[in-house]
Coordinates of C-alpha atoms in Angstrom, one line a residue:
X10 CA 0.0 0.0 0.0
X11 CA 1.5 3.4 -1.0
X12 CA 2.1 6.0 1.7
X13 CA -0.5 8.3 0.2
X14 CA -3.1 5.5 0.6
X15 CA -2.3 5.2 4.3
X16 CA -2.5 8.8 5.3
X17 CA -5.3 11.2 6.1
X18 CA -5.1 15.0 6.2
X19 CA -3.0 15.7 9.3
X20 CA -4.8 18.0 11.6
X21 CA -1.9 18.3 14.1
X22 CA -1.2 22.0 13.7
X23 CA -4.7 23.2 14.1
X24 CA -6.0 20.5 16.5
X25 CA -3.5 20.1 19.2
X26 CA -4.6 16.7 20.4
X27 CA -3.4 13.1 20.1
X28 CA -5.4 9.9 21.0
X29 CA -3.2 7.3 22.6
X30 CA -4.5 3.7 23.3
X31 CA -2.5 1.6 25.6
X32 CA -2.7 -1.5 27.9
X33 CA -3.9 -1.1 31.5
X34 CA -1.3 -0.3 34.2
X35 CA 1.4 0.4 31.6
X36 CA 2.3 4.0 32.4
X37 CA 3.4 5.9 35.5
X38 CA 0.6 7.2 37.8
X39 CA 0.5 9.6 40.7
X40 CA 0.5 7.5 43.9
X41 CA -2.0 9.9 45.6
X42 CA -4.3 10.1 42.5
X43 CA -4.2 7.2 40.1
X44 CA -6.1 9.2 37.5
X45 CA -3.1 11.4 37.0
X46 CA -0.2 10.4 34.8
X47 CA 2.8 12.6 35.5
X48 CA 4.8 11.9 32.4
X49 CA 1.8 12.7 30.2
X50 CA 1.0 15.8 32.1
X51 CA 4.6 17.0 31.6
X52 CA 4.2 16.4 27.8
X53 CA 1.0 18.4 27.7
X54 CA 2.6 21.3 29.7
X55 CA 5.6 21.4 27.4
X56 CA 4.0 21.0 24.0
X57 CA 0.4 22.2 24.5
X58 CA -0.7 18.9 22.9
X59 CA -3.6 17.4 24.8
X60 CA -3.4 13.6 25.2
X61 CA -6.6 11.6 25.1
X62 CA -5.3 8.5 26.9
X63 CA -7.3 5.3 27.0
X64 CA -6.6 1.8 28.4
X65 CA -8.7 -0.1 25.9
X66 CA -6.2 -2.7 24.9
X67 CA -6.6 -5.9 26.9
X68 CA -5.8 -8.5 24.3
X69 CA -4.0 -8.3 21.0
X70 CA -6.6 -10.3 19.0
X71 CA -9.5 -8.5 20.7
X72 CA -8.1 -5.1 19.9
X73 CA -7.4 -6.2 16.3
X74 CA -11.0 -7.0 16.1
X75 CA -11.9 -3.5 17.2
X76 CA -9.8 -1.6 14.7
X77 CA -9.7 -3.9 11.7
X78 CA -13.1 -3.0 10.2
X79 CA -12.0 0.7 9.9
X80 CA -8.6 -0.2 8.6
X81 CA -10.0 -2.6 6.0
X82 CA -12.3 0.2 4.8
X83 CA -9.5 2.9 4.7
X84 CA -11.1 4.8 7.6
X85 CA -9.7 6.4 10.8
X86 CA -9.8 4.1 13.8
X87 CA -10.2 7.0 16.2
X88 CA -6.7 6.4 17.6
X89 CA -3.5 8.1 16.6
X90 CA -1.2 5.9 18.6
X91 CA -1.5 2.3 19.7
X92 CA 0.6 -0.3 21.5
X93 CA 0.7 -3.8 20.3
X94 CA 2.8 -6.9 21.0
X95 CA 5.4 -7.2 18.2
X96 CA 3.8 -10.4 16.8
X97 CA 0.6 -8.4 16.2
X98 CA 2.4 -5.3 15.1
X99 CA 4.0 -7.5 12.5
X100 CA 0.6 -8.4 11.3
X101 CA -0.4 -4.8 10.8
X102 CA 2.9 -4.1 9.0
X103 CA 2.3 -7.0 6.6
X104 CA -1.2 -5.8 6.0
X105 CA 0.0 -2.3 5.2
X106 CA -2.1 -0.8 8.0
X107 CA 0.6 1.2 9.8
X108 CA 2.2 4.5 8.7
X109 CA 5.9 5.0 8.5
X110 CA 7.2 7.5 11.1
X111 CA 9.3 10.5 10.2
X112 CA 12.5 9.9 12.1
X113 CA 13.7 13.4 11.3
X114 CA 11.0 14.5 13.7
X115 CA 12.2 11.8 16.2
X116 CA 15.8 12.5 17.0
X117 CA 15.6 10.8 20.5
X118 CA 14.3 7.6 18.9
X119 CA 17.1 7.7 16.4
X120 CA 19.8 8.2 19.1
X121 CA 18.4 6.3 22.1
X122 CA 16.7 3.1 20.9
X123 CA 18.3 -0.1 22.3
X124 CA 20.5 -1.7 19.4
X125 CA 19.1 -5.1 20.3
X126 CA 15.6 -3.9 19.4
X127 CA 16.4 -1.8 16.4
X128 CA 15.7 -4.1 13.5
X129 CA 13.2 -7.0 13.9
X130 CA 12.6 -9.1 10.8
X131 CA 9.0 -7.8 10.4
X132 CA 10.1 -4.2 10.5
X133 CA 13.7 -3.8 9.3
X134 CA 15.0 -0.5 10.7
X135 CA 11.9 0.1 12.8
X136 CA 10.2 2.2 10.2
X137 CA 6.7 1.5 11.4
X138 CA 7.1 0.6 15.1
X139 CA 8.9 1.9 18.1
X140 CA 9.2 -0.2 21.3
X141 CA 7.1 1.2 24.2
X142 CA 8.5 -1.4 26.6
X143 CA 10.4 -4.6 26.2
X144 CA 10.5 -7.7 28.4
X145 CA 11.6 -11.2 28.9
X146 CA 9.5 -14.3 29.0
X147 CA 11.1 -16.7 31.4
X148 CA 10.3 -18.8 34.4
X149 CA 9.0 -17.7 37.8
X150 CA 9.2 -20.0 40.7
X151 CA 8.9 -20.1 44.5
X152 CA 12.3 -21.2 45.6
X153 CA 11.4 -21.5 49.3
X154 CA 8.4 -23.8 48.7
X155 CA 10.1 -25.8 46.0
X156 CA 13.2 -26.2 48.0
X157 CA 15.7 -26.0 45.2
X158 CA 17.0 -23.9 42.4
X159 CA 15.8 -24.1 38.8
X160 CA 18.3 -23.5 36.0
X161 CA 16.8 -25.0 32.9
X162 CA 13.4 -25.0 31.2
X163 CA 13.5 -28.9 31.2
X164 CA 13.4 -28.8 35.0
X165 CA 9.7 -27.7 34.8
X166 CA 9.0 -31.4 34.0
X167 CA 10.5 -32.8 37.2
X168 CA 8.3 -35.2 39.2
X169 CA 8.0 -32.8 42.2
X170 CA 6.4 -30.2 40.0
X171 CA 3.6 -32.4 38.7
X172 CA 0.3 -30.4 38.9
X173 CA 2.2 -27.4 40.0
X174 CA 3.2 -25.9 36.6
X175 CA 1.4 -23.4 34.4
X176 CA 2.2 -22.2 30.9
X177 CA 1.0 -19.1 29.1
X178 CA -2.1 -19.7 27.0
X179 CA -1.1 -17.5 24.0
X180 CA 0.8 -19.3 21.3
X181 CA 3.1 -16.4 20.6
X182 CA 3.7 -15.8 24.3
X183 CA 4.4 -19.4 25.2
X184 CA 6.2 -20.9 22.2
X185 CA 9.7 -19.4 22.2
X186 CA 10.7 -20.4 25.7
X187 CA 9.5 -24.0 25.1
X188 CA 11.4 -24.2 21.8
X189 CA 14.6 -22.9 23.5
X190 CA 14.2 -25.6 26.1
X191 CA 14.3 -28.1 23.3
X192 CA 17.6 -26.6 22.0
X193 CA 16.0 -24.9 19.0
X194 CA 17.3 -21.7 17.5
X195 CA 14.2 -19.6 17.7
X196 CA 15.4 -17.2 15.1
X197 CA 14.9 -20.0 12.5
X198 CA 12.5 -22.6 14.0
X199 CA 10.6 -24.9 11.7
X200 CA 7.2 -26.5 11.5
X201 CA 8.8 -29.8 12.7
X202 CA 10.2 -28.0 15.7
X203 CA 6.8 -26.6 16.5
X204 CA 4.9 -29.9 16.3
X205 CA 7.6 -31.7 18.3
X206 CA 7.1 -29.1 21.1
X207 CA 3.4 -29.4 20.9
X208 CA 3.6 -33.2 21.2
X209 CA 5.6 -32.9 24.4
X210 CA 3.2 -30.3 25.9
X211 CA 0.2 -32.3 25.0
X212 CA 1.6 -35.4 26.8
X213 CA 2.2 -33.3 29.9
X214 CA -1.3 -31.9 29.8
X215 CA -2.8 -35.3 29.5
X216 CA -0.7 -36.6 32.3
X217 CA -1.8 -33.7 34.5
X218 CA 1.7 -32.4 34.9
X219 CA 0.7 -29.0 33.6
X220 CA -2.0 -27.6 35.9
X221 CA -3.5 -25.2 33.4
X222 CA -2.8 -22.4 30.9
X223 CA -3.0 -18.8 32.0
X224 CA -2.9 -15.2 31.0
X225 CA -1.5 -12.8 33.6
X226 CA -3.5 -14.6 36.3
X227 CA -0.5 -16.8 36.9
X228 CA 0.5 -14.2 39.4
X229 CA -2.4 -15.2 41.7
X230 CA -1.5 -18.9 41.4
X231 CA 2.1 -18.3 42.2
X232 CA 1.3 -16.0 45.1
X233 CA -1.1 -18.5 46.7
X234 CA 1.2 -21.5 46.3
X235 CA -1.1 -23.4 44.0
X236 CA 1.6 -23.2 41.5
X237 CA 5.4 -23.5 42.2
X238 CA 6.8 -22.7 38.8
X239 CA 5.4 -21.1 35.6
X240 CA 6.1 -19.2 32.5
X241 CA 6.1 -15.5 33.4
X242 CA 7.0 -12.0 32.3
X243 CA 9.9 -10.3 33.9
X244 CA 8.1 -7.0 34.8
X245 CA 5.3 -8.9 36.6
X246 CA 7.7 -10.8 38.7
X247 CA 9.7 -7.7 39.7
X248 CA 6.5 -6.2 41.0
X249 CA 5.5 -9.4 42.7
X250 CA 8.9 -9.7 44.5
X251 CA 8.1 -6.5 46.4
X252 CA 5.5 -8.5 48.4
X253 CA 7.0 -12.0 48.1
X254 CA 10.8 -12.1 48.1
X255 CA 10.7 -15.9 47.8
X256 CA 9.6 -15.6 44.1
X257 CA 12.5 -15.7 41.7
X258 CA 12.6 -15.0 38.0
X259 CA 14.8 -17.2 35.8
X260 CA 16.3 -16.7 32.4
X261 CA 17.2 -20.4 31.7
X262 CA 20.8 -21.2 30.8
X263 CA 19.6 -22.2 27.3
X264 CA 18.0 -18.8 26.9
X265 CA 14.8 -16.9 26.9
X266 CA 12.9 -14.6 24.6
X267 CA 13.3 -10.8 24.5
X268 CA 10.1 -9.2 23.2
X269 CA 8.7 -5.8 22.8
X270 CA 5.3 -4.1 22.7
X271 CA 5.5 -1.3 20.2
X272 CA 4.0 2.0 19.4
X273 CA 2.4 2.3 16.0
X274 CA 0.5 5.0 14.1
X275 CA -2.4 3.3 12.3
X276 CA -3.5 4.3 8.8
X277 CA -5.6 7.4 8.5
X278 CA -4.8 8.7 11.9
X279 CA -5.7 12.4 12.1
X280 CA -2.8 13.6 14.3
X281 CA 0.3 11.8 12.9
X282 CA 2.8 14.6 13.7
X283 CA 1.5 15.0 17.3
X284 CA 1.8 11.2 17.7
X285 CA 5.4 11.3 16.5
X286 CA 6.2 14.0 19.0
X287 CA 4.7 11.9 21.8
X288 CA 6.7 8.9 20.8
X289 CA 9.9 10.9 20.7
X290 CA 9.2 12.4 24.1
X291 CA 9.2 9.0 25.7
X292 CA 12.7 8.4 24.3
X293 CA 14.2 11.2 26.3
X294 CA 16.4 9.3 28.9
X295 CA 14.8 11.2 31.8
X296 CA 11.3 10.4 30.7
X297 CA 12.2 6.8 29.9
X298 CA 13.7 6.4 33.3
X299 CA 10.5 7.7 34.9
X300 CA 8.4 5.2 33.0
X301 CA 10.8 2.3 33.7
X302 CA 10.8 3.0 37.4
X303 CA 7.1 2.6 37.4
X304 CA 6.4 -0.4 35.1
X305 CA 9.6 -2.3 35.8
X306 CA 9.9 -3.9 32.3
X307 CA 13.0 -3.9 30.1
X308 CA 13.6 -0.3 29.2
X309 CA 14.2 0.3 25.5
X310 CA 16.3 3.3 26.3
X311 CA 19.7 2.2 27.7
X312 CA 20.7 5.7 28.6
X313 CA 17.8 5.8 31.2
X314 CA 20.0 3.6 33.3
X315 CA 22.5 6.5 34.1
X316 CA 19.5 8.7 35.0
X317 CA 18.3 6.2 37.6
X318 CA 21.9 5.4 38.8
X319 CA 22.4 9.1 39.7
X320 CA 19.2 9.3 41.7
X321 CA 19.4 10.2 45.4
X322 CA 16.5 7.8 46.0
X323 CA 18.2 4.5 46.9
X324 CA 15.3 2.4 45.5
X325 CA 15.4 4.2 42.2
X326 CA 19.2 3.9 42.0
X327 CA 19.0 0.2 42.7
X328 CA 16.8 -0.3 39.6
X329 CA 19.8 0.7 37.4
X330 CA 21.6 -2.5 38.5
X331 CA 18.6 -4.8 37.8
X332 CA 19.4 -6.9 34.8
X333 CA 15.7 -7.5 34.2
X334 CA 15.3 -3.8 33.5
X335 CA 18.7 -3.0 32.1
X336 CA 20.1 -6.3 30.8
X337 CA 23.9 -6.5 31.1
X338 CA 26.1 -8.2 28.5
X339 CA 25.8 -11.6 30.2
X340 CA 22.0 -11.4 30.2
X341 CA 21.8 -10.1 26.6
X342 CA 23.9 -13.1 25.4
X343 CA 21.1 -15.4 26.6
X344 CA 18.2 -13.4 25.0
X345 CA 16.9 -13.7 21.5
X346 CA 13.8 -12.9 19.5
X347 CA 11.8 -15.6 17.8
X348 CA 11.1 -15.4 14.1
X349 CA 7.5 -14.4 13.2
X350 CA 4.8 -16.9 12.5
X351 CA 3.8 -16.3 8.9
X352 CA 0.2 -15.7 7.9
X353 CA 0.3 -19.0 6.0
X354 CA 1.5 -20.8 9.2
X355 CA -0.7 -19.1 11.7
X356 CA -4.1 -20.8 11.0
X357 CA -2.6 -24.3 11.3
X358 CA -0.4 -23.6 14.3
X359 CA -3.0 -21.7 16.2
X360 CA -5.5 -24.5 15.7
X361 CA -3.0 -27.1 17.0
X362 CA -2.0 -25.0 20.0
X363 CA -5.5 -23.9 21.0
X364 CA -6.5 -27.6 20.8
X365 CA -3.9 -28.4 23.5
X366 CA -4.9 -25.4 25.7
X367 CA -8.5 -26.5 25.6
X368 CA -7.8 -30.1 26.7

């Protein structure tokens, strides 16, 4: 789709607003008034651009269903800026439903974006997407209750964890870690690798070793002790550890997946230039540090680490040394990003995976 077919007349200069749709609990808030979002308020004060911020993304597929009718019909979705997991962002890029951002208007993105996130296969050079936050899918476990350390994904299948393990229900969320556990290079996995992994998971579901499949509700199971080990997201576990220090997050020795959820400007957005300005604002190291300190996911702006390290607040300064927020070289060497599931593969693979989840 040609750029002219993606764009609508840009009202940014005369209508100083931008509509920003995000996931719940994915931005800094004022501790005394959760309706206030300090970083957004600072942007409004500096630029005069009013931000209409909504938390109406709860599931990638569900949100795709909301916006796809408008995009199919070359219409405005009512949103200038959205945040989607990279596997879904890849789908919009392939469909031609996202607009290329003008990097000349985004010098912070150009300078500050983490090199490891700069060029995913679905968007070489990050022309259409910019990471909002990144993260690691690994293993969370209660070391005290389990009574031992876990170092490998294969240890999830130990006899003492029968009925005490959960996996993520989403194919794209669960698959990479399981493939890595089988020794597969996830940058070039094959259909045979996928079906071998599914065969193993299906056997463990039927034998009742896997308790169930979850969304983010694994946090409740882990906190209650109903589950001793599970697939988990790094940011969730950092927050959980504040209340339960017995919970540990593991990047297995064979590796884990580094993923991102990315900002995109959908076709026919009415305030493209304002959206680009907001994206670039969040790539200022000071602003990125403020966001990272609140959400605790992998920060896509490495320079934010120095901002936090220089803080007089000891808790904030400590975040600078957390490899789950600012991965060091040792951690980065164990992280990789899975190749995309193609449109041709998705129908078959999703059917196979959902059939196992539904057992």
